[in-house]
Coordinates of C-alpha atoms in Angstrom, one line a residue:
M71 CA -14.5 14.7 10.0
D72 CA -15.0 18.4 9.5
Q73 CA -12.2 19.4 11.8
L74 CA -9.8 16.7 10.8
T75 CA -10.1 16.7 7.0
P76 CA -10.9 19.4 4.5
A77 CA -14.1 19.2 2.5
A78 CA -13.8 16.5 -0.1
N79 CA -14.3 17.5 -3.7
E80 CA -16.3 15.2 -5.9
D81 CA -13.9 15.9 -8.7
D82 CA -11.0 14.4 -6.6
I83 CA -12.8 11.0 -6.5
H84 CA -11.4 8.5 -9.0
H85 CA -14.0 6.0 -10.2
V86 CA -12.6 2.6 -11.4
H87 CA -15.0 0.2 -13.1
N88 CA -14.6 -3.5 -13.7
T89 CA -12.0 -4.2 -11.0
L90 CA -11.3 -7.5 -9.5
C91 CA -13.5 -8.4 -6.4
P92 CA -11.3 -9.7 -3.5
S93 CA -14.2 -11.8 -2.3
C94 CA -15.6 -13.6 -5.4
S95 CA -12.8 -12.8 -7.8
G96 CA -15.3 -11.5 -10.2
P97 CA -14.4 -8.7 -12.7
N98 CA -17.4 -6.4 -12.0
A99 CA -16.4 -4.7 -8.8
Y100 CA -16.6 -0.9 -8.6
T101 CA -13.8 1.0 -6.8
K102 CA -13.7 4.6 -5.6
I103 CA -10.5 6.3 -4.6
L104 CA -10.3 9.6 -2.7
P105 CA -7.0 11.2 -1.8
T106 CA -7.4 13.5 1.2
N107 CA -5.0 15.4 3.5
I108 CA -5.2 15.2 7.3
P109 CA -3.7 18.4 8.9
Y110 CA -0.6 17.8 11.1
F111 CA -0.5 14.2 9.9
R112 CA -0.1 13.3 6.2
Q113 CA -2.0 12.6 3.0
I114 CA -4.0 9.4 3.0
I115 CA -6.0 7.6 0.3
I116 CA -9.5 6.3 1.1
I117 CA -10.5 3.3 -1.1
S118 CA -13.9 1.7 -1.2
V119 CA -14.9 -1.4 -3.1
D120 CA -18.5 -2.5 -4.0
C121 CA -19.2 -5.7 -5.9
P122 CA -22.7 -6.1 -7.4
D123 CA -22.3 -9.8 -7.9
C124 CA -21.6 -11.0 -4.3
H125 CA -22.6 -7.7 -2.6
F126 CA -19.2 -7.5 -1.0
R127 CA -18.4 -4.0 0.4
D128 CA -15.2 -2.8 2.0
A129 CA -13.4 0.5 2.7
Q130 CA -9.7 0.8 3.4
V131 CA -7.2 3.5 4.0
D132 CA -3.8 3.5 2.3
F133 CA -1.0 5.4 4.0
G134 CA 1.6 5.1 1.2
S135 CA 4.5 3.6 3.1
V136 CA 5.8 2.3 6.4
Q137 CA 7.5 4.9 8.5
S138 CA 11.1 4.6 9.7
K139 CA 10.0 4.0 13.3
G140 CA 7.0 2.7 15.1
E141 CA 4.9 5.0 17.3
R142 CA 3.0 4.7 20.5
I143 CA 0.2 7.3 21.1
T144 CA -1.2 7.7 24.6
L145 CA -4.3 9.8 25.3
A146 CA -5.4 10.5 28.9
V147 CA -9.2 10.8 29.3
K148 CA -10.2 12.9 32.3
N149 CA -13.5 14.2 33.7
N150 CA -12.8 17.7 32.6
N151 CA -12.2 16.8 28.9
W152 CA -14.5 13.8 28.4
A153 CA -16.8 15.4 25.8
E154 CA -14.0 16.9 23.8
V155 CA -12.0 13.7 23.8
M156 CA -14.9 11.5 22.7
N157 CA -15.3 13.7 19.6
R158 CA -11.6 13.5 18.6
Q159 CA -10.9 11.9 15.2
V160 CA -8.8 8.7 15.2
V161 CA -6.9 7.1 12.3
K162 CA -6.1 3.5 12.9
S163 CA -3.9 1.5 10.4
D164 CA -4.1 -2.2 9.8
S165 CA -1.0 -2.8 11.9
A166 CA -2.1 -0.8 15.0
T167 CA -3.3 -2.2 18.3
V168 CA -5.6 -0.1 20.5
S169 CA -5.7 -0.9 24.2
I170 CA -7.4 0.5 27.3
P171 CA -5.4 -1.0 30.3
S172 CA -8.0 -0.2 32.9
L173 CA -10.6 -2.2 31.0
D174 CA -8.4 -5.0 29.9
L175 CA -9.6 -4.2 26.4
E176 CA -7.5 -4.6 23.3
L177 CA -8.5 -4.1 19.6
P178 CA -6.0 -6.2 17.6
P179 CA -4.5 -5.2 14.2
K180 CA -6.6 -5.4 11.1
T181 CA -9.8 -4.4 13.0
Q182 CA -11.6 -1.1 12.8
V183 CA -9.1 0.2 10.2
G184 CA -9.8 3.6 8.9
V185 CA -11.0 7.0 10.2
N186 CA -13.4 7.3 13.1
T187 CA -14.1 9.2 16.3
L188 CA -13.0 7.8 19.6
E189 CA -16.6 7.5 20.6
G190 CA -17.4 5.6 17.4
M191 CA -14.5 3.2 17.9
L192 CA -15.5 2.4 21.5
S193 CA -19.2 2.1 20.5
R194 CA -18.3 -0.4 17.7
A195 CA -16.1 -2.4 20.1
A196 CA -19.0 -2.7 22.6
N197 CA -21.5 -3.7 19.8
N198 CA -19.1 -6.3 18.5
L199 CA -18.5 -7.9 21.9
E200 CA -22.3 -7.8 22.6
S201 CA -23.2 -9.5 19.3
L202 CA -21.3 -12.7 20.3
Q203 CA -22.6 -13.0 23.8
E204 CA -25.4 -15.5 22.9
D205 CA -22.8 -17.6 21.1
R206 CA -20.6 -17.7 24.2
L207 CA -23.5 -18.9 26.4
R208 CA -24.5 -21.5 23.8
M209 CA -21.0 -22.9 23.7
G210 CA -20.8 -22.9 27.5
D211 CA -18.1 -20.3 27.8
V212 CA -19.5 -18.8 30.9
D213 CA -16.3 -17.2 32.2
N214 CA -15.7 -15.2 29.0
F215 CA -19.4 -14.3 28.9
H216 CA -19.2 -12.6 32.3
R217 CA -15.8 -11.1 31.6
C218 CA -17.1 -9.6 28.3
R219 CA -20.3 -8.4 30.0
G220 CA -18.2 -6.4 32.5
V221 CA -16.2 -4.8 29.7
I222 CA -19.4 -4.0 27.7
S223 CA -20.9 -2.4 30.8
K224 CA -17.8 -0.2 31.4
L225 CA -17.8 0.8 27.7
R226 CA -21.5 1.8 27.9
S227 CA -20.8 3.8 31.0
I228 CA -17.9 5.6 29.3
L229 CA -20.1 6.3 26.3
G230 CA -22.8 7.9 28.5
G231 CA -25.1 4.9 29.0
D232 CA -26.8 4.0 32.3
D233 CA -25.2 0.6 32.6
R234 CA -23.6 -0.2 35.9
D235 CA -20.0 -1.4 36.2
D236 CA -18.9 -4.3 38.4
D237 CA -18.7 -2.1 41.5
G238 CA -22.3 -0.9 41.0
D239 CA -21.3 2.7 40.2
T240 CA -23.1 4.6 37.5
C241 CA -21.9 7.1 35.0
E242 CA -24.7 9.2 33.5
N243 CA -25.4 12.6 32.1
G244 CA -27.2 13.8 35.2
D245 CA -26.3 15.4 38.4
D246 CA -22.8 13.9 38.1
A247 CA -22.2 15.5 34.7
D248 CA -19.4 18.1 34.5
E249 CA -19.8 21.6 33.2
S250 CA -18.9 20.6 29.6
G251 CA -21.8 18.2 29.4
G252 CA -19.5 15.2 29.7
N253 CA -19.7 12.3 32.2
K254 CA -17.9 12.0 35.5
C255 CA -16.4 8.6 34.8
T256 CA -13.3 7.0 36.2
P257 CA -10.3 8.5 34.2
F258 CA -8.8 6.0 31.8
T259 CA -6.0 5.9 29.2
I260 CA -6.2 4.8 25.6
I261 CA -3.0 3.6 23.8
I262 CA -2.5 3.1 20.1
D263 CA 0.7 1.1 19.4
D264 CA 1.5 1.1 15.7
P265 CA 4.8 -0.5 14.5
A266 CA 4.2 1.1 11.1
G267 CA 3.8 4.6 12.5
N268 CA 0.7 5.3 10.5
S269 CA -1.9 5.9 13.2
F270 CA -3.1 9.3 14.5
I271 CA -5.2 10.9 17.2
E272 CA -6.4 14.4 16.6
N273 CA -5.0 17.3 18.6
P274 CA -7.6 20.1 18.6
Q275 CA -5.1 22.5 20.1
A276 CA -2.6 22.1 17.2
P277 CA -0.1 23.5 16.5
N278 CA 0.2 23.8 20.3
P279 CA 0.9 20.6 22.2
D280 CA -1.8 18.8 24.1
P281 CA -0.8 17.9 27.7
N282 CA -3.1 14.8 27.6
L283 CA -1.6 13.5 24.4
T284 CA 1.9 12.0 24.0
H285 CA 3.7 10.5 21.1
D286 CA 6.6 8.1 21.6
K287 CA 8.6 6.8 18.7
Y288 CA 10.6 3.6 19.0
N289 CA 12.7 1.2 17.0
R290 CA 10.8 -1.9 15.8
T291 CA 11.8 -5.4 16.8
P292 CA 12.8 -7.9 14.1
T293 CA 9.4 -9.7 14.6
Q294 CA 7.6 -6.4 14.0
D295 CA 9.7 -5.8 10.9
I296 CA 8.7 -9.3 9.5
S297 CA 5.0 -8.7 10.3
L298 CA 5.2 -5.6 8.2
G299 CA 6.9 -7.3 5.3
L300 CA 10.3 -5.7 6.0
Q301 CA 13.7 -7.3 6.2
P302 CA 15.3 -7.7 9.7
G303 CA 18.8 -6.4 10.4
D304 CA 22.0 -8.1 9.1
S305 CA 22.9 -9.3 12.6
V306 CA 19.5 -11.1 13.0
M307 CA 20.0 -12.7 9.6
A308 CA 23.5 -13.8 10.5
Q309 CA 22.3 -15.4 13.7
Q310 CA 19.3 -17.0 11.9
Q311 CA 17.1 -16.3 14.9
I312 CA 14.7 -13.6 15.9
A313 CA 14.6 -12.1 19.4
N314 CA 11.4 -10.3 20.2
G315 CA 13.1 -8.1 22.7
S316 CA 15.8 -6.8 20.4
S317 CA 15.1 -3.4 18.9
S318 CA 18.3 -3.1 16.8
Q319 CA 17.4 -3.6 13.2
H320 CA 18.3 -2.3 9.8
H321 CA 15.3 -0.6 8.3
P322 CA 15.0 -0.7 4.5
F323 CA 14.7 3.0 4.4
E324 CA 17.9 3.6 6.3
I325 CA 21.5 3.1 5.2
E326 CA 24.9 3.8 6.8
E327 CA 25.9 7.4 7.2
D328 CA 29.3 7.0 5.4
R329 CA 27.7 5.2 2.5
L330 CA 25.0 7.8 2.3
E331 CA 27.4 10.7 2.2
S332 CA 29.4 9.1 -0.5
Q333 CA 26.4 8.7 -2.7
I334 CA 24.0 11.6 -2.1
G335 CA 26.1 14.1 -0.1
S336 CA 25.0 15.5 3.2
S337 CA 21.2 14.9 2.9
T338 CA 19.6 12.4 5.3
H339 CA 18.2 9.1 4.1
G340 CA 14.4 8.9 4.4
E341 CA 13.7 12.4 2.9
A342 CA 13.4 13.4 -0.7
M343 CA 16.1 15.5 -2.3
K344 CA 15.0 18.4 -4.5
F345 CA 16.8 20.0 -7.4
A346 CA 15.8 22.5 -10.0
T347 CA 15.2 21.4 -13.6
D348 CA 13.3 22.5 -16.7
C349 CA 9.9 21.0 -17.6
P350 CA 10.3 18.9 -20.8
H351 CA 6.9 20.0 -21.9
C352 CA 6.7 23.8 -21.5
H353 CA 10.3 24.4 -20.6
A354 CA 9.3 26.4 -17.4
S355 CA 11.3 26.1 -14.2
A356 CA 10.2 23.0 -12.2
E357 CA 11.5 20.9 -9.4
T358 CA 12.4 17.2 -9.4
N359 CA 12.2 15.1 -6.3
M360 CA 14.6 12.2 -5.8
F361 CA 14.4 9.5 -3.2
V362 CA 16.8 6.6 -2.5
T363 CA 15.4 3.5 -0.9
N364 CA 16.1 -0.2 -0.5
I365 CA 13.6 -2.9 -1.6
P366 CA 13.8 -5.8 0.8
H367 CA 15.5 -8.9 -0.6
F368 CA 16.5 -6.9 -3.7
K369 CA 18.7 -3.9 -3.9
E370 CA 18.8 -0.1 -3.7
V371 CA 16.7 1.9 -6.2
I372 CA 16.3 5.6 -7.0
I373 CA 12.8 7.0 -7.4
M374 CA 12.5 10.3 -9.3
C375 CA 9.4 12.4 -10.0
L376 CA 8.6 15.7 -11.6
L377 CA 5.5 17.9 -11.4
C378 CA 5.3 21.2 -13.3
E379 CA 3.0 23.7 -11.7
Q380 CA 2.8 25.8 -14.9
C381 CA 1.4 23.2 -17.3
G382 CA 0.6 20.3 -15.0
Y383 CA 3.0 17.9 -16.7
K384 CA 4.1 15.1 -14.4
S385 CA 6.4 12.1 -14.7
N386 CA 8.0 9.5 -12.5
E387 CA 11.0 7.3 -13.1
I388 CA 12.7 4.4 -11.3
K389 CA 16.4 3.6 -11.6
G390 CA 18.5 0.9 -10.2
G391 CA 21.2 2.1 -7.8
G392 CA 24.6 0.8 -7.0
A393 CA 27.2 -0.8 -9.4
I394 CA 26.4 -2.4 -12.7
P395 CA 26.0 -6.1 -12.1
E396 CA 28.1 -8.6 -14.0
F397 CA 25.2 -10.7 -15.2
G398 CA 21.7 -10.0 -16.5
T399 CA 18.6 -11.7 -15.0
N400 CA 15.7 -13.7 -16.4
I401 CA 12.7 -13.7 -14.1
T402 CA 10.0 -16.2 -14.9
L403 CA 6.7 -15.9 -13.1
H404 CA 4.0 -18.6 -13.4
V405 CA 0.7 -16.9 -12.8
R406 CA -1.7 -19.6 -11.5
D407 CA -4.5 -17.6 -9.7
T408 CA -5.5 -14.2 -8.5
R409 CA -3.0 -14.2 -5.7
D410 CA -0.1 -14.0 -8.2
L411 CA -1.7 -10.9 -9.7
K412 CA -1.1 -9.1 -6.4
R413 CA 2.7 -9.7 -6.4
G414 CA 4.7 -6.5 -6.5
V415 CA 6.8 -5.9 -9.6
L416 CA 9.6 -3.5 -10.3
K417 CA 10.2 -3.3 -14.0
S418 CA 13.2 -1.2 -15.0
D419 CA 13.4 0.8 -18.3
T420 CA 16.0 -1.6 -19.6
A421 CA 13.9 -4.8 -19.2
G422 CA 11.9 -6.6 -21.8
I423 CA 8.6 -8.5 -21.2
S424 CA 7.2 -11.6 -22.9
V425 CA 4.1 -13.7 -22.5
P426 CA 4.5 -17.0 -24.3
E427 CA 0.8 -17.9 -24.3
L428 CA 0.0 -14.8 -26.4
E429 CA 3.3 -14.9 -28.4
L430 CA 3.7 -11.4 -27.0
E431 CA 7.2 -9.9 -26.6
L432 CA 8.1 -6.3 -25.7
E433 CA 11.7 -5.5 -26.5
E434 CA 14.1 -4.2 -23.9
G435 CA 13.2 -0.6 -23.1
G436 CA 9.7 -1.0 -24.7
L437 CA 8.0 0.1 -21.5
D438 CA 9.2 2.7 -19.1
G439 CA 10.4 1.8 -15.6
V440 CA 7.5 1.2 -13.2
Y441 CA 6.8 -0.2 -9.8
T442 CA 3.4 -1.8 -9.7
T443 CA 1.7 -5.2 -9.3
V444 CA 1.5 -8.0 -11.9
E445 CA -2.1 -6.9 -12.7
G446 CA -1.0 -3.3 -13.1
L447 CA 1.9 -4.3 -15.4
I448 CA -0.4 -6.3 -17.7
V449 CA -2.8 -3.4 -17.8
K450 CA 0.0 -1.0 -18.7
M451 CA 1.1 -3.3 -21.5
H452 CA -2.5 -3.5 -22.8
D453 CA -3.0 0.2 -22.7
K454 CA 0.3 0.8 -24.5
L455 CA -0.6 -1.7 -27.3
R456 CA -4.1 -0.3 -27.6
D457 CA -3.0 3.3 -27.9
A458 CA -0.3 2.3 -30.4
N459 CA -3.1 1.3 -32.8
P460 CA -5.0 4.5 -33.8
F461 CA -7.6 2.4 -35.7
G462 CA -8.5 0.3 -32.7
T463 CA -10.9 2.7 -31.1
G464 CA -13.8 4.9 -32.2
D465 CA -15.6 4.4 -35.5
S466 CA -12.5 3.0 -37.1
S467 CA -12.7 -0.1 -35.0
V468 CA -16.2 -1.1 -36.2
R469 CA -16.5 0.6 -39.7
Q470 CA -13.8 0.1 -42.3
H471 CA -13.8 1.2 -45.9
A472 CA -13.6 -1.5 -48.5
G473 CA -12.3 1.0 -51.0
N474 CA -11.3 4.6 -51.3
D475 CA -14.7 5.9 -52.5
G476 CA -15.6 7.0 -48.9
E477 CA -19.1 5.5 -49.1
R478 CA -19.1 1.7 -48.7
F479 CA -18.1 0.0 -45.4
S480 CA -16.9 -3.5 -45.0
A481 CA -16.5 -5.9 -42.1
P482 CA -13.3 -5.4 -40.1
R483 CA -10.2 -6.9 -41.7
A484 CA -9.0 -10.3 -40.4
E485 CA -5.8 -8.7 -39.1
H486 CA -7.8 -6.1 -37.1
V487 CA -10.1 -8.8 -35.6
K488 CA -7.1 -10.9 -34.6
Y489 CA -5.4 -7.9 -33.0
M490 CA -8.5 -7.0 -31.0
E491 CA -8.9 -10.6 -29.9
F492 CA -5.3 -10.5 -28.8
L493 CA -5.9 -7.4 -26.7
A494 CA -9.1 -8.9 -25.2
R495 CA -7.1 -12.0 -24.1
L496 CA -4.4 -9.7 -22.6
K497 CA -7.1 -7.8 -20.8
G498 CA -8.6 -11.0 -19.5
M499 CA -5.3 -12.0 -18.0
A500 CA -5.2 -8.8 -16.0
M501 CA -8.8 -9.2 -14.9
G502 CA -8.1 -12.7 -13.6
Q503 CA -10.2 -14.4 -16.3
Q504 CA -7.5 -16.6 -17.9
F505 CA -5.2 -18.9 -16.0
P506 CA -2.5 -20.1 -16.0
F507 CA 0.0 -18.0 -18.0
T508 CA 3.6 -17.0 -17.8
V509 CA 5.3 -13.6 -17.6
I510 CA 9.0 -13.4 -18.4
I511 CA 11.0 -10.3 -17.5
T512 CA 14.5 -10.1 -19.1
D513 CA 16.7 -7.4 -17.7
P514 CA 20.4 -7.2 -18.9
L515 CA 21.2 -4.9 -15.9
S516 CA 19.4 -7.0 -13.3
N517 CA 17.4 -3.9 -12.1
S518 CA 14.0 -5.7 -12.2
F519 CA 12.3 -7.5 -9.4
V520 CA 9.2 -9.7 -8.7
G521 CA 8.1 -10.0 -5.0
T522 CA 6.7 -12.9 -3.2
L523 CA 3.0 -13.6 -2.4
P524 CA 1.8 -11.1 0.2
E525 CA 0.7 -13.8 2.6
V526 CA 4.2 -15.5 2.6
A527 CA 6.3 -12.3 2.5
A528 CA 7.4 -12.8 6.1
M529 CA 8.8 -16.3 5.3
S530 CA 10.9 -15.0 2.4
C531 CA 13.7 -13.9 4.7
C532 CA 14.5 -17.5 5.6
N533 CA 17.2 -19.2 3.5
A534 CA 15.1 -22.4 3.2
F535 CA 12.1 -20.6 1.6
N536 CA 11.4 -21.6 -2.0
D537 CA 8.9 -19.7 -4.1
E538 CA 7.5 -22.4 -6.4
G539 CA 5.9 -19.9 -8.8
L540 CA 9.0 -17.8 -9.4
E541 CA 12.2 -18.6 -11.2
V542 CA 15.2 -16.3 -11.3
E543 CA 18.1 -17.1 -13.6
E544 CA 21.3 -15.1 -14.3
Y545 CA 22.9 -15.0 -17.7
K546 CA 25.9 -13.4 -19.4
R547 CA 25.1 -10.4 -21.5
T548 CA 25.8 -10.5 -25.2
E549 CA 28.2 -8.1 -27.0
D550 CA 25.2 -6.4 -28.7
Q551 CA 23.5 -5.8 -25.3
N552 CA 26.7 -4.4 -23.8
E553 CA 27.1 -2.1 -26.9
S554 CA 23.4 -0.9 -26.7
L555 CA 23.9 -0.1 -23.0
G556 CA 27.1 1.7 -23.6
L557 CA 29.1 -0.7 -21.4
N558 CA 31.8 -1.4 -24.0
D559 CA 32.9 2.3 -23.7
V560 CA 33.1 2.2 -19.9
K561 CA 36.7 2.0 -18.6
T562 CA 37.4 1.6 -15.0
E563 CA 41.1 0.5 -15.2
N564 CA 44.1 2.1 -16.9
Y565 CA 42.4 5.2 -18.1

């Protein structure tokens, strides 16, 4: 880790208490978030969760986004570089497959996700195979038992053990060791195939190329797009069939060149555009980043962010792209369990939110544009309402003056108690303690979006798919809404 990642600073770790446990759905889990930068790769976010109730522990790596192309990384392990290769750092995403063809070994997606060394990855694979050997014998699966024993023996030999392979050869740190202290084993090749393009093998010779390490980028097949939650190409949708061998697809982060040039000039899609602006806080010169992307099954959106290096002010904003739609949209989400809290939500700055169970209604434009989950949206609503009440925190929330004499205190007023109970119920909804409830997003410009459940996202591209918990209804805007949005003054004909 020392060569791959810079020394982590404890001040960079974000501690989040009372988060939702993904195992027992309890509200007492403890989450730690650490952003770190991997040289010659990109920034990643390491997330660990620890639940004191069910003792669930997990660590994950977040890569931020899916890359425009998949990537296949091939590393050749030879006798003269064994020790150096075994110590290389490896980043494996949850969509990557690791294979060693000479051993007939494959580590499927969603296994060994995170940062590890190559030696640690192979050692864990051997231990996992060996831990189930007794069960294979108990179930009478003798063929797989002997097949796994051969793979385990070869892995132990590669790792420097004294196990013999199927041919009776040994691979030890003895007379057969090379000058670098490594093992003289049969050379092998390790391949990491990641459709998301978020995996990495360390190159100790960087920035110079490594002759034993190759990177090959490729276009994903429609099946791979669906497995990543992306929308296949228009031709695949028109044919209503998916061919695994076809690699021609329309990636949601790519648009046609002529359409791109007409909207954002000569810059290429998939990279952020930068332009100078003044910081709204200290009025110093700053830089704004703008990125145009497509949300699958929705529309094009524009993401803008600003960070001032002088005063540290930062802001982000999401705007709907394309033409102004003719109708507005009412999105009704029935939140029945914790799975619905994980749905992705894009709430534009023109949308209003209501929760009928709480008689809560935020007017259109009452909350800035944000892209988050249902849980995150409710938390933002709670924090905004809490901060809007200056007497809801500190001593003012528990001690209130009965008069103006400055001495006597009274119990909190009934209105204050009711308001705090309201905030507690809203917080409980975000923490998964109150079900069911309904969230209604009303957007006169149709720039808001609620995604499907993560486990059925791949099915949402089919025309026959019906999301029972989500209702989308179009409506005609009123004259007052058109006036407040400035649409009555827009003239596109005879001007």
